[in-house]
PDB file of C-alpha atoms in Angstrom:
ATOM      1  CA  MET A   1      78.633 109.999  86.449  1.00 67.00           C
ATOM      2  CA  ARG A   2      78.964 107.710  83.443  1.00 88.00           C
ATOM      3  CA  ARG A   3      80.678 104.332  83.747  1.00 90.00           C
ATOM      4  CA  THR A   4      83.630 105.409  81.657  1.00 92.00           C
ATOM      5  CA  GLU A   5      84.217 108.402  83.924  1.00 94.00           C
ATOM      6  CA  GLU A   6      83.873 106.282  87.064  1.00 94.00           C
ATOM      7  CA  PHE A   7      86.340 103.777  85.694  1.00 96.00           C
ATOM      8  CA  GLU A   8      88.907 106.353  84.561  1.00 96.00           C
ATOM      9  CA  GLU A   9      88.776 108.000  87.962  1.00 96.00           C
ATOM     10  CA  LEU A  10      89.692 104.690  89.604  1.00 97.00           C
ATOM     11  CA  ARG A  11      92.134 103.472  86.933  1.00 98.00           C
ATOM     12  CA  PRO A  12      95.274 104.683  88.819  1.00 97.00           C
ATOM     13  CA  LEU A  13      94.250 102.700  91.910  1.00 97.00           C
ATOM     14  CA  LEU A  14      93.393  99.600  89.866  1.00 98.00           C
ATOM     15  CA  PHE A  15      96.723  99.650  88.050  1.00 98.00           C
ATOM     16  CA  SER A  16      98.651 100.170  91.272  1.00 98.00           C
ATOM     17  CA  ILE A  17      96.923  97.203  92.926  1.00 98.00           C
ATOM     18  CA  ALA A  18      97.523  94.967  89.895  1.00 98.00           C
ATOM     19  CA  TYR A  19     101.168  96.011  89.496  1.00 98.00           C
ATOM     20  CA  ARG A  20     102.030  95.263  93.109  1.00 98.00           C
ATOM     21  CA  ILE A  21     100.384  91.850  92.860  1.00 97.00           C
ATOM     22  CA  LEU A  22     101.978  90.995  89.498  1.00 97.00           C
ATOM     23  CA  GLY A  23     105.273  92.916  89.333  1.00 96.00           C
ATOM     24  CA  SER A  24     104.612  93.448  85.631  1.00 96.00           C
ATOM     25  CA  VAL A  25     103.472  96.634  83.911  1.00 97.00           C
ATOM     26  CA  SER A  26     102.131  94.857  80.826  1.00 95.00           C
ATOM     27  CA  GLU A  27     100.228  92.228  82.843  1.00 96.00           C
ATOM     28  CA  ALA A  28      98.844  94.916  85.167  1.00 98.00           C
ATOM     29  CA  GLU A  29      97.622  96.953  82.188  1.00 98.00           C
ATOM     30  CA  ASP A  30      95.973  93.834  80.742  1.00 97.00           C
ATOM     31  CA  ALA A  31      94.296  93.131  84.103  1.00 98.00           C
ATOM     32  CA  VAL A  32      92.941  96.669  84.240  1.00 98.00           C
ATOM     33  CA  GLN A  33      91.632  96.396  80.674  1.00 98.00           C
ATOM     34  CA  GLU A  34      89.908  93.094  81.458  1.00 98.00           C
ATOM     35  CA  THR A  35      88.386  94.739  84.534  1.00 98.00           C
ATOM     36  CA  TRP A  36      86.900  97.466  82.340  1.00 97.00           C
ATOM     37  CA  LEU A  37      85.435  94.891  79.943  1.00 96.00           C
ATOM     38  CA  ARG A  38      83.715  93.083  82.803  1.00 96.00           C
ATOM     39  CA  PHE A  39      82.457  96.333  84.308  1.00 95.00           C
ATOM     40  CA  ASP A  40      81.140  97.540  80.973  1.00 93.00           C
ATOM     41  CA  ALA A  41      79.403  94.199  80.314  1.00 92.00           C
ATOM     42  CA  SER A  42      77.755  94.099  83.758  1.00 89.00           C
ATOM     43  CA  ALA A  43      73.993  94.522  83.534  1.00 85.00           C
ATOM     44  CA  THR A  44      73.682  96.021  87.014  1.00 86.00           C
ATOM     45  CA  GLN A  45      75.283  99.034  88.639  1.00 86.00           C
ATOM     46  CA  PRO A  46      77.304  97.979  91.715  1.00 88.00           C
ATOM     47  CA  THR A  47      76.524  99.585  95.050  1.00 90.00           C
ATOM     48  CA  SER A  48      80.172 100.635  95.323  1.00 93.00           C
ATOM     49  CA  THR A  49      82.041 101.011  92.039  1.00 95.00           C
ATOM     50  CA  LYS A  50      85.382 101.190  93.839  1.00 95.00           C
ATOM     51  CA  ALA A  51      84.709  97.938  95.725  1.00 95.00           C
ATOM     52  CA  PHE A  52      83.516  96.165  92.574  1.00 96.00           C
ATOM     53  CA  LEU A  53      86.444  97.258  90.407  1.00 97.00           C
ATOM     54  CA  SER A  54      89.057  96.659  93.113  1.00 97.00           C
ATOM     55  CA  ALA A  55      87.699  93.165  93.720  1.00 97.00           C
ATOM     56  CA  THR A  56      87.592  92.403  90.004  1.00 97.00           C
ATOM     57  CA  VAL A  57      91.140  93.561  89.241  1.00 98.00           C
ATOM     58  CA  THR A  58      92.433  91.672  92.290  1.00 98.00           C
ATOM     59  CA  ARG A  59      90.791  88.396  91.238  1.00 98.00           C
ATOM     60  CA  ILE A  60      92.080  88.753  87.686  1.00 98.00           C
ATOM     61  CA  SER A  61      95.587  89.540  88.975  1.00 98.00           C
ATOM     62  CA  ILE A  62      95.585  86.476  91.231  1.00 97.00           C
ATOM     63  CA  ASP A  63      94.683  84.243  88.276  1.00 96.00           C
ATOM     64  CA  VAL A  64      97.384  85.826  86.117  1.00 96.00           C
ATOM     65  CA  LEU A  65      99.948  85.517  88.914  1.00 96.00           C
ATOM     66  CA  ARG A  66      99.318  81.798  89.312  1.00 93.00           C
ATOM     67  CA  SER A  67     100.231  81.145  85.676  1.00 90.00           C
ATOM     68  CA  ALA A  68     103.056  83.714  85.725  1.00 89.00           C
ATOM     69  CA  ARG A  69     104.745  81.972  88.659  1.00 85.00           C
ATOM     70  CA  VAL A  70     105.029  78.794  86.569  1.00 83.00           C
ATOM     71  CA  ARG A  71     106.740  80.749  83.770  1.00 85.00           C
ATOM     72  CA  ARG A  72     109.107  82.405  86.211  1.00 85.00           C
ATOM     73  CA  GLU A  73     110.331  79.012  87.404  1.00 84.00           C
ATOM     74  CA  VAL A  74     111.998  78.483  84.009  1.00 88.00           C
ATOM     75  CA  TYR A  75     113.075  82.115  83.552  1.00 91.00           C
ATOM     76  CA  VAL A  76     116.624  82.556  82.240  1.00 92.00           C
ATOM     77  CA  GLY A  77     118.787  84.154  84.921  1.00 92.00           C
ATOM     78  CA  GLN A  78     117.715  86.554  87.636  1.00 92.00           C
ATOM     79  CA  TRP A  79     114.041  87.597  87.454  1.00 95.00           C
ATOM     80  CA  LEU A  80     113.270  91.214  88.352  1.00 97.00           C
ATOM     81  CA  PRO A  81     109.973  93.112  88.190  1.00 97.00           C
ATOM     82  CA  GLU A  82     109.261  95.337  85.197  1.00 98.00           C
ATOM     83  CA  PRO A  83     110.574  98.829  86.025  1.00 98.00           C
ATOM     84  CA  LEU A  84     107.977 101.509  86.690  1.00 98.00           C
ATOM     85  CA  LEU A  85     108.960 105.172  86.444  1.00 96.00           C
ATOM     86  CA  THR A  86     105.770 106.717  87.850  1.00 94.00           C
ATOM     87  CA  ASP A  87     103.066 105.259  90.067  1.00 95.00           C
ATOM     88  CA  PRO A  88      99.762 106.686  88.765  1.00 95.00           C
ATOM     89  CA  TYR A  89      98.108 106.353  92.196  1.00 96.00           C
ATOM     90  CA  GLU A  90      98.863 109.240  94.521  1.00 91.00           C
ATOM     91  CA  ASP A  91      98.168 109.743  98.202  1.00 91.00           C
ATOM     92  CA  PRO A  92     100.336 112.579  99.589  1.00 89.00           C
ATOM     93  CA  ALA A  93      99.713 111.475 103.167  1.00 88.00           C
ATOM     94  CA  ARG A  94     101.152 108.009 102.439  1.00 89.00           C
ATOM     95  CA  SER A  95     103.592 108.750  99.616  1.00 88.00           C
ATOM     96  CA  ALA A  96     106.617 107.272 101.422  1.00 86.00           C
ATOM     97  CA  GLU A  97     104.808 104.013 102.238  1.00 86.00           C
ATOM     98  CA  LEU A  98     103.500 103.705  98.691  1.00 92.00           C
ATOM     99  CA  ALA A  99     106.975 104.295  97.256  1.00 90.00           C
ATOM    100  CA  ASP A 100     108.521 101.660  99.529  1.00 90.00           C
ATOM    101  CA  SER A 101     105.871  99.092  98.572  1.00 93.00           C
ATOM    102  CA  LEU A 102     106.705  99.780  94.925  1.00 94.00           C
ATOM    103  CA  SER A 103     110.441  99.162  95.280  1.00 94.00           C
ATOM    104  CA  MET A 104     112.182  96.274  93.524  1.00 95.00           C
ATOM    105  CA  ALA A 105     113.228  94.911  96.912  1.00 94.00           C
ATOM    106  CA  ALA A 106     109.639  94.889  98.224  1.00 94.00           C
ATOM    107  CA  LEU A 107     108.244  93.336  95.029  1.00 96.00           C
ATOM    108  CA  LEU A 108     110.875  90.594  95.152  1.00 95.00           C
ATOM    109  CA  LEU A 109     109.934  89.906  98.759  1.00 94.00           C
ATOM    110  CA  LEU A 110     106.271  89.673  97.740  1.00 95.00           C
ATOM    111  CA  GLU A 111     107.296  86.957  95.268  1.00 93.00           C
ATOM    112  CA  ARG A 112     107.836  84.649  98.256  1.00 92.00           C
ATOM    113  CA  LEU A 113     104.167  84.834  99.237  1.00 95.00           C
ATOM    114  CA  SER A 114     101.350  82.729  97.852  1.00 95.00           C
ATOM    115  CA  PRO A 115      99.038  84.584  95.429  1.00 96.00           C
ATOM    116  CA  LEU A 116      96.343  84.915  98.110  1.00 97.00           C
ATOM    117  CA  GLU A 117      98.812  86.143 100.743  1.00 97.00           C
ATOM    118  CA  ARG A 118     100.205  88.626  98.270  1.00 97.00           C
ATOM    119  CA  ALA A 119      96.760  89.958  97.390  1.00 98.00           C
ATOM    120  CA  VAL A 120      95.757  90.298 101.046  1.00 98.00           C
ATOM    121  CA  PHE A 121      99.002  92.070 101.916  1.00 97.00           C
ATOM    122  CA  VAL A 122      98.658  94.523  99.030  1.00 97.00           C
ATOM    123  CA  LEU A 123      95.017  95.312  99.756  1.00 98.00           C
ATOM    124  CA  ARG A 124      95.399  95.544 103.535  1.00 97.00           C
ATOM    125  CA  GLU A 125      98.908  96.869 104.196  1.00 94.00           C
ATOM    126  CA  VAL A 126      99.402  99.042 101.126  1.00 95.00           C
ATOM    127  CA  PHE A 127      95.919 100.289 100.278  1.00 96.00           C
ATOM    128  CA  THR A 128      94.287  99.891 103.743  1.00 95.00           C
ATOM    129  CA  PHE A 129      91.202  97.973 102.604  1.00 97.00           C
ATOM    130  CA  GLY A 130      89.051  96.595 105.404  1.00 97.00           C
ATOM    131  CA  PHE A 131      88.829  92.873 106.044  1.00 97.00           C
ATOM    132  CA  PRO A 132      85.133  92.707 105.085  1.00 96.00           C
ATOM    133  CA  GLU A 133      86.034  94.048 101.620  1.00 96.00           C
ATOM    134  CA  ILE A 134      89.010  91.714 101.315  1.00 98.00           C
ATOM    135  CA  ALA A 135      86.911  88.719 102.350  1.00 97.00           C
ATOM    136  CA  THR A 136      84.315  89.534  99.698  1.00 96.00           C
ATOM    137  CA  THR A 137      87.033  90.007  97.087  1.00 96.00           C
ATOM    138  CA  LEU A 138      88.706  86.663  97.764  1.00 96.00           C
ATOM    139  CA  GLY A 139      85.587  84.664  98.589  1.00 95.00           C
ATOM    140  CA  ARG A 140      87.042  83.748 101.971  1.00 96.00           C
ATOM    141  CA  SER A 141      85.873  84.385 105.506  1.00 97.00           C
ATOM    142  CA  GLU A 142      87.172  87.422 107.388  1.00 97.00           C
ATOM    143  CA  ALA A 143      88.922  85.074 109.811  1.00 97.00           C
ATOM    144  CA  ALA A 144      90.713  83.311 106.948  1.00 97.00           C
ATOM    145  CA  CYS A 145      91.757  86.646 105.457  1.00 98.00           C
ATOM    146  CA  ARG A 146      93.109  87.788 108.816  1.00 97.00           C
ATOM    147  CA  GLN A 147      95.189  84.607 109.006  1.00 97.00           C
ATOM    148  CA  LEU A 148      96.508  85.221 105.487  1.00 97.00           C
ATOM    149  CA  ALA A 149      97.384  88.769 106.510  1.00 97.00           C
ATOM    150  CA  VAL A 150      99.262  87.577 109.601  1.00 96.00           C
ATOM    151  CA  ARG A 151     101.293  85.065 107.581  1.00 95.00           C
ATOM    152  CA  ALA A 152     102.035  87.595 104.869  1.00 96.00           C
ATOM    153  CA  ARG A 153     103.052  90.266 107.357  1.00 93.00           C
ATOM    154  CA  ARG A 154     105.305  87.802 109.180  1.00 93.00           C
ATOM    155  CA  HIS A 155     107.124  86.889 105.951  1.00 91.00           C
ATOM    156  CA  MET A 156     107.421  90.514 104.883  1.00 91.00           C
ATOM    157  CA  ASP A 157     108.614  91.736 108.284  1.00 88.00           C
ATOM    158  CA  ALA A 158     111.302  89.053 108.363  1.00 83.00           C
ATOM    159  CA  GLY A 159     112.904  90.365 105.194  1.00 79.00           C
ATOM    160  CA  ARG A 160     111.310  93.792 104.840  1.00 74.00           C
ATOM    161  CA  PRO A 161     113.636  96.084 102.891  1.00 71.00           C
ATOM    162  CA  ARG A 162     114.716  99.262 104.621  1.00 73.00           C
ATOM    163  CA  PHE A 163     115.550 102.461 102.795  1.00 74.00           C
ATOM    164  CA  GLU A 164     117.013 105.852 103.575  1.00 68.00           C
ATOM    165  CA  ALA A 165     114.126 107.638 105.284  1.00 68.00           C
ATOM    166  CA  ASP A 166     115.076 111.082 103.979  1.00 82.00           C
ATOM    167  CA  ARG A 167     114.208 111.248 100.295  1.00 84.00           C
ATOM    168  CA  GLN A 168     116.454 114.263  99.711  1.00 88.00           C
ATOM    169  CA  GLU A 169     119.417 112.433 101.220  1.00 90.00           C
ATOM    170  CA  ARG A 170     118.764 109.478  98.904  1.00 91.00           C
ATOM    171  CA  GLU A 171     118.662 111.751  95.894  1.00 92.00           C
ATOM    172  CA  LYS A 172     121.866 113.566  96.898  1.00 94.00           C
ATOM    173  CA  LEU A 173     123.690 110.277  97.330  1.00 95.00           C
ATOM    174  CA  ALA A 174     122.416 109.027  93.967  1.00 96.00           C
ATOM    175  CA  GLU A 175     123.593 112.253  92.328  1.00 96.00           C
ATOM    176  CA  ARG A 176     127.076 111.788  93.794  1.00 96.00           C
ATOM    177  CA  PHE A 177     127.059 108.180  92.611  1.00 97.00           C
ATOM    178  CA  PHE A 178     126.176 109.050  89.019  1.00 96.00           C
ATOM    179  CA  ASP A 179     128.721 111.898  88.974  1.00 96.00           C
ATOM    180  CA  ALA A 180     131.440 109.524  90.189  1.00 96.00           C
ATOM    181  CA  LEU A 181     130.392 107.001  87.552  1.00 94.00           C
ATOM    182  CA  ARG A 182     130.710 109.574  84.764  1.00 92.00           C
ATOM    183  CA  GLU A 183     134.118 110.630  86.056  1.00 93.00           C
ATOM    184  CA  GLY A 184     135.360 107.074  86.527  1.00 93.00           C
ATOM    185  CA  ASP A 185     136.188 107.787  90.179  1.00 96.00           C
ATOM    186  CA  VAL A 186     136.671 104.320  91.682  1.00 96.00           C
ATOM    187  CA  ASP A 187     137.533 105.636  95.127  1.00 97.00           C
ATOM    188  CA  CYS A 188     134.381 107.740  95.333  1.00 97.00           C
ATOM    189  CA  LEU A 189     132.226 104.882  94.111  1.00 97.00           C
ATOM    190  CA  ARG A 190     133.785 102.538  96.636  1.00 97.00           C
ATOM    191  CA  GLU A 191     133.020 105.048  99.381  1.00 97.00           C
ATOM    192  CA  LEU A 192     129.367 105.353  98.298  1.00 97.00           C
ATOM    193  CA  LEU A 193     128.828 101.596  98.128  1.00 98.00           C
ATOM    194  CA  ALA A 194     128.149  99.431 101.181  1.00 96.00           C
ATOM    195  CA  ALA A 195     130.901  96.915 101.935  1.00 97.00           C
ATOM    196  CA  ASP A 196     128.630  94.066 100.805  1.00 96.00           C
ATOM    197  CA  ALA A 197     127.000  95.984  97.944  1.00 97.00           C
ATOM    198  CA  GLN A 198     125.490  93.894  95.149  1.00 97.00           C
ATOM    199  CA  LEU A 199     125.113  94.451  91.419  1.00 98.00           C
ATOM    200  CA  LEU A 200     122.709  92.164  89.575  1.00 96.00           C
ATOM    201  CA  GLY A 201     120.899  92.183  86.260  1.00 96.00           C
ATOM    202  CA  ASP A 202     117.882  90.762  84.440  1.00 97.00           C
ATOM    203  CA  GLY A 203     118.329  90.178  80.713  1.00 96.00           C
ATOM    204  CA  GLY A 204     116.003  87.198  80.539  1.00 95.00           C
ATOM    205  CA  GLY A 205     118.340  85.578  77.993  1.00 93.00           C
ATOM    206  CA  LYS A 206     117.267  88.281  75.522  1.00 94.00           C
ATOM    207  CA  ALA A 207     119.916  90.921  76.280  1.00 95.00           C
ATOM    208  CA  PRO A 208     123.486  90.987  77.633  1.00 91.00           C
ATOM    209  CA  GLN A 209     123.478  90.365  81.363  1.00 87.00           C
ATOM    210  CA  LEU A 210     125.822  89.584  84.229  1.00 88.00           C
ATOM    211  CA  ALA A 211     126.656  85.901  84.500  1.00 86.00           C
ATOM    212  CA  ARG A 212     126.233  86.152  88.261  1.00 92.00           C
ATOM    213  CA  THR A 213     125.633  88.696  91.005  1.00 96.00           C
ATOM    214  CA  VAL A 214     128.693  90.832  91.745  1.00 97.00           C
ATOM    215  CA  ILE A 215     129.236  91.309  95.480  1.00 98.00           C
ATOM    216  CA  GLY A 216     131.533  93.703  97.351  1.00 98.00           C
ATOM    217  CA  ALA A 217     132.167  97.448  97.089  1.00 98.00           C
ATOM    218  CA  ASP A 218     135.544  97.122  95.369  1.00 97.00           C
ATOM    219  CA  LYS A 219     134.378  94.588  92.753  1.00 97.00           C
ATOM    220  CA  VAL A 220     131.216  96.535  91.986  1.00 97.00           C
ATOM    221  CA  ALA A 221     133.042  99.871  91.755  1.00 97.00           C
ATOM    222  CA  ARG A 222     135.698  98.511  89.401  1.00 96.00           C
ATOM    223  CA  LEU A 223     133.139  96.811  87.174  1.00 95.00           C
ATOM    224  CA  LEU A 224     131.073  99.989  86.946  1.00 95.00           C
ATOM    225  CA  VAL A 225     134.112 102.080  86.043  1.00 93.00           C
ATOM    226  CA  SER A 226     135.034  99.646  83.277  1.00 91.00           C
ATOM    227  CA  PHE A 227     131.461  99.704  82.011  1.00 86.00           C
ATOM    228  CA  PHE A 228     130.823 103.421  81.733  1.00 85.00           C
ATOM    229  CA  PRO A 229     133.416 104.256  79.037  1.00 87.00           C
ATOM    230  CA  MET A 230     131.628 101.690  76.857  1.00 85.00           C
ATOM    231  CA  VAL A 231     128.400 103.622  77.373  1.00 85.00           C
ATOM    232  CA  ALA A 232     130.084 106.842  76.227  1.00 84.00           C
ATOM    233  CA  ARG A 233     131.737 105.074  73.309  1.00 86.00           C
ATOM    234  CA  VAL A 234     128.401 104.203  71.709  1.00 91.00           C
ATOM    235  CA  GLU A 235     127.003 107.672  72.518  1.00 93.00           C
ATOM    236  CA  ALA A 236     124.513 106.242  74.972  1.00 93.00           C
ATOM    237  CA  THR A 237     123.071 108.506  77.636  1.00 94.00           C
ATOM    238  CA  MET A 238     122.327 107.963  81.305  1.00 94.00           C
ATOM    239  CA  GLU A 239     119.186 109.742  82.475  1.00 95.00           C
ATOM    240  CA  PRO A 240     118.867 109.801  86.281  1.00 95.00           C
ATOM    241  CA  HIS A 241     115.255 109.031  87.109  1.00 95.00           C
ATOM    242  CA  GLU A 242     113.212 107.665  89.988  1.00 95.00           C
ATOM    243  CA  VAL A 243     112.486 103.999  89.246  1.00 97.00           C
ATOM    244  CA  ASN A 244     110.031 102.017  91.379  1.00 96.00           C
ATOM    245  CA  GLY A 245     109.979 104.800  93.926  1.00 93.00           C
ATOM    246  CA  GLN A 246     113.759 104.696  94.445  1.00 94.00           C
ATOM    247  CA  PRO A 247     116.725 106.547  92.868  1.00 96.00           C
ATOM    248  CA  GLY A 248     117.688 105.100  89.505  1.00 97.00           C
ATOM    249  CA  ALA A 249     118.435 105.785  85.868  1.00 97.00           C
ATOM    250  CA  VAL A 250     117.310 105.010  82.346  1.00 98.00           C
ATOM    251  CA  PHE A 251     120.013 104.292  79.740  1.00 96.00           C
ATOM    252  CA  ARG A 252     119.277 105.149  76.097  1.00 96.00           C
ATOM    253  CA  ASP A 253     121.205 104.649  72.875  1.00 95.00           C
ATOM    254  CA  ARG A 254     122.084 107.427  70.433  1.00 94.00           C
ATOM    255  CA  ASP A 255     118.605 107.117  68.895  1.00 96.00           C
ATOM    256  CA  ASN A 256     116.987 107.631  72.322  1.00 96.00           C
ATOM    257  CA  LYS A 257     115.879 103.993  72.507  1.00 97.00           C
ATOM    258  CA  VAL A 258     115.857 102.354  75.942  1.00 97.00           C
ATOM    259  CA  ILE A 259     118.780 100.012  76.672  1.00 97.00           C
ATOM    260  CA  ASN A 260     118.121  99.276  80.339  1.00 97.00           C
ATOM    261  CA  THR A 261     117.167 100.728  83.712  1.00 98.00           C
ATOM    262  CA  TRP A 262     118.937 100.821  87.054  1.00 97.00           C
ATOM    263  CA  THR A 263     117.481 101.088  90.545  1.00 97.00           C
ATOM    264  CA  LEU A 264     119.500 101.870  93.670  1.00 97.00           C
ATOM    265  CA  ASP A 265     118.660 100.717  97.198  1.00 94.00           C
ATOM    266  CA  VAL A 266     120.034 103.299  99.634  1.00 92.00           C
ATOM    267  CA  LEU A 267     120.413 102.748 103.382  1.00 89.00           C
ATOM    268  CA  ASP A 268     122.569 104.336 106.078  1.00 88.00           C
ATOM    269  CA  GLY A 269     124.134 106.725 103.588  1.00 90.00           C
ATOM    270  CA  GLN A 270     125.350 103.996 101.236  1.00 94.00           C
ATOM    271  CA  ILE A 271     124.128 102.112  98.190  1.00 96.00           C
ATOM    272  CA  GLN A 272     123.248  98.543  99.118  1.00 95.00           C
ATOM    273  CA  THR A 273     122.046  97.082  95.804  1.00 97.00           C
ATOM    274  CA  ILE A 274     122.025  98.064  92.129  1.00 98.00           C
ATOM    275  CA  ARG A 275     119.498  96.246  89.952  1.00 97.00           C
ATOM    276  CA  SER A 276     119.642  96.448  86.168  1.00 97.00           C
ATOM    277  CA  VAL A 277     116.770  95.408  83.878  1.00 98.00           C
ATOM    278  CA  SER A 278     117.725  94.960  80.212  1.00 97.00           C
ATOM    279  CA  ASN A 279     115.211  92.302  79.094  1.00 97.00           C
ATOM    280  CA  PRO A 280     113.519  94.080  76.150  1.00 97.00           C
ATOM    281  CA  ASP A 281     110.189  92.429  76.997  1.00 96.00           C
ATOM    282  CA  LYS A 282     110.175  94.449  80.230  1.00 97.00           C
ATOM    283  CA  LEU A 283     111.066  97.833  78.737  1.00 98.00           C
ATOM    284  CA  GLY A 284     108.531  98.375  75.934  1.00 97.00           C
ATOM    285  CA  HIS A 285     106.232 100.521  78.098  1.00 96.00           C
ATOM    286  CA  LEU A 286     109.087 103.041  78.480  1.00 97.00           C
ATOM    287  CA  GLY A 287     109.303 103.700  74.744  1.00 96.00           C
ATOM    288  CA  PRO A 288     111.151 102.206  71.743  1.00 97.00           C
ATOM    289  CA  VAL A 289     113.665  99.601  72.913  1.00 97.00           C
ATOM    290  CA  ALA A 290     117.252  99.400  71.652  1.00 96.00           C
ATOM    291  CA  ASP A 291     118.905  96.264  70.307  1.00 95.00           C
ATOM    292  CA  ALA A 292     121.050  95.676  73.382  1.00 92.00           C
ATOM    293  CA  TRP A 293     123.107  92.976  71.644  1.00 94.00           C
ATOM    294  CA  ALA A 294     124.006  95.386  68.825  1.00 93.00           C
ATOM    295  CA  VAL A 295     124.877  98.116  71.335  1.00 92.00           C
ATOM    296  CA  ASN A 296     127.061  95.647  73.240  1.00 89.00           C
ATOM    297  CA  ARG A 297     128.847  94.513  70.064  1.00 90.00           C
ATOM    298  CA  GLU A 298     129.589  98.092  69.069  1.00 90.00           C
ATOM    299  CA  ALA A 299     130.827  98.949  72.552  1.00 87.00           C
ATOM    300  CA  THR A 300     133.136  95.954  72.853  1.00 83.00           C
ATOM    301  CA  ARG A 301     134.402  96.395  69.281  1.00 78.00           C
ATOM    302  CA  GLY A 302     135.271  99.995  70.113  1.00 54.00           C
ATOM    303  CA  ARG A 303     137.067  98.880  73.267  1.00 54.00           C
ATOM    304  CA  ARG A 304     139.214  96.383  71.360  1.00 49.00           C
ATOM    305  CA  THR A 305     140.092  99.070  68.800  1.00 47.00           C
ATOM    306  CA  THR A 306     141.017 101.505  71.542  1.00 46.00           C
ATOM    307  CA  ASP A 307     143.041  98.880  73.401  1.00 46.00           C
TER     308      ASP A 307
END
C-alpha cells in the first residue's frame, strides 16, 4: 500500500484525535496536514504506520494547544469549541462513547486539563491506546503516563457530563423543542427545559452574542420565544442537525449562509444547556458564513417597524 493510501485510511482517526485535543476543526485539520508532511518527508517506513501517525498528530496537537491556551485567556466572552457536524472516525461498537467524548460539555471539561493530561485521556479513554504506545508518543515513562491518566480521569469523573442514554429519546425531545420554538409555545418550552437550564453563546466579539449566560427555564423560554420571530423576519432557516454528537441545529440566512449553530445537552427528559456558536472564525468549515451583524440589524429594524 502506498503512503498516500495508508495516510488517507488513517486520516479520520488522526483528525478525531486532534479535534478532541484541540477543540478546533481548523487547528485539527492543520495538525493532520502537518502530520502528512512529516510522514511524506520521512526517509524510513515506520514499523507501524498507525502508531507513527497517531504519535505525530498528538505531539503536534499538544504544541498547538499550548499556544492556543494563551490566546483563549484573552478571548472575548465565553469560549466554546468549534462545532463539528460529523465525526469522520467511526466505530459502531463504541459509537455512544465516541459521541459523548465529542460533546461540547466534554470538550469544555477537557479544557481544565493540562495539555499532557488531555492527550493521555484522549488516547487512553477515548481511543483505547495502550500505555506503551502513549509513553512512546509523549516521551514519558509508562508509570508517568499512568499517573497522568489517573489525574485526568479524576478531573473528568468529577465533572463528567451525563446525557440521555437513549439516542432516540434525545432526538424526540429535540424535535419537540424545535417545534415549540417555531410555534412560540412558551409553556411547552418551559416544560422541556430543566429548572436550572442555561443558554450561553460564543460570538468571540465578532458576532452578536449574549452579554451573559441566561439561567432558568422561564427566562430561557421567554428569550427564545422573543428571538425566533426575528429569525423568521429575515427569512433565516433553522436546520435541525446533530452537532458534536448531540441534538442541535444550524441556522442559515436567506442565502443559505451559516449564521450560528446550537447544541442541546439532554438529561432526564429535559434540556439542560443550549450552547450557541456565532463566531464566524469557528463556522467557516460549515460553508459560507453570513454577516451576523447585518442579519441582526435587519432583524431588529424589522422588529421596531412591526412594533
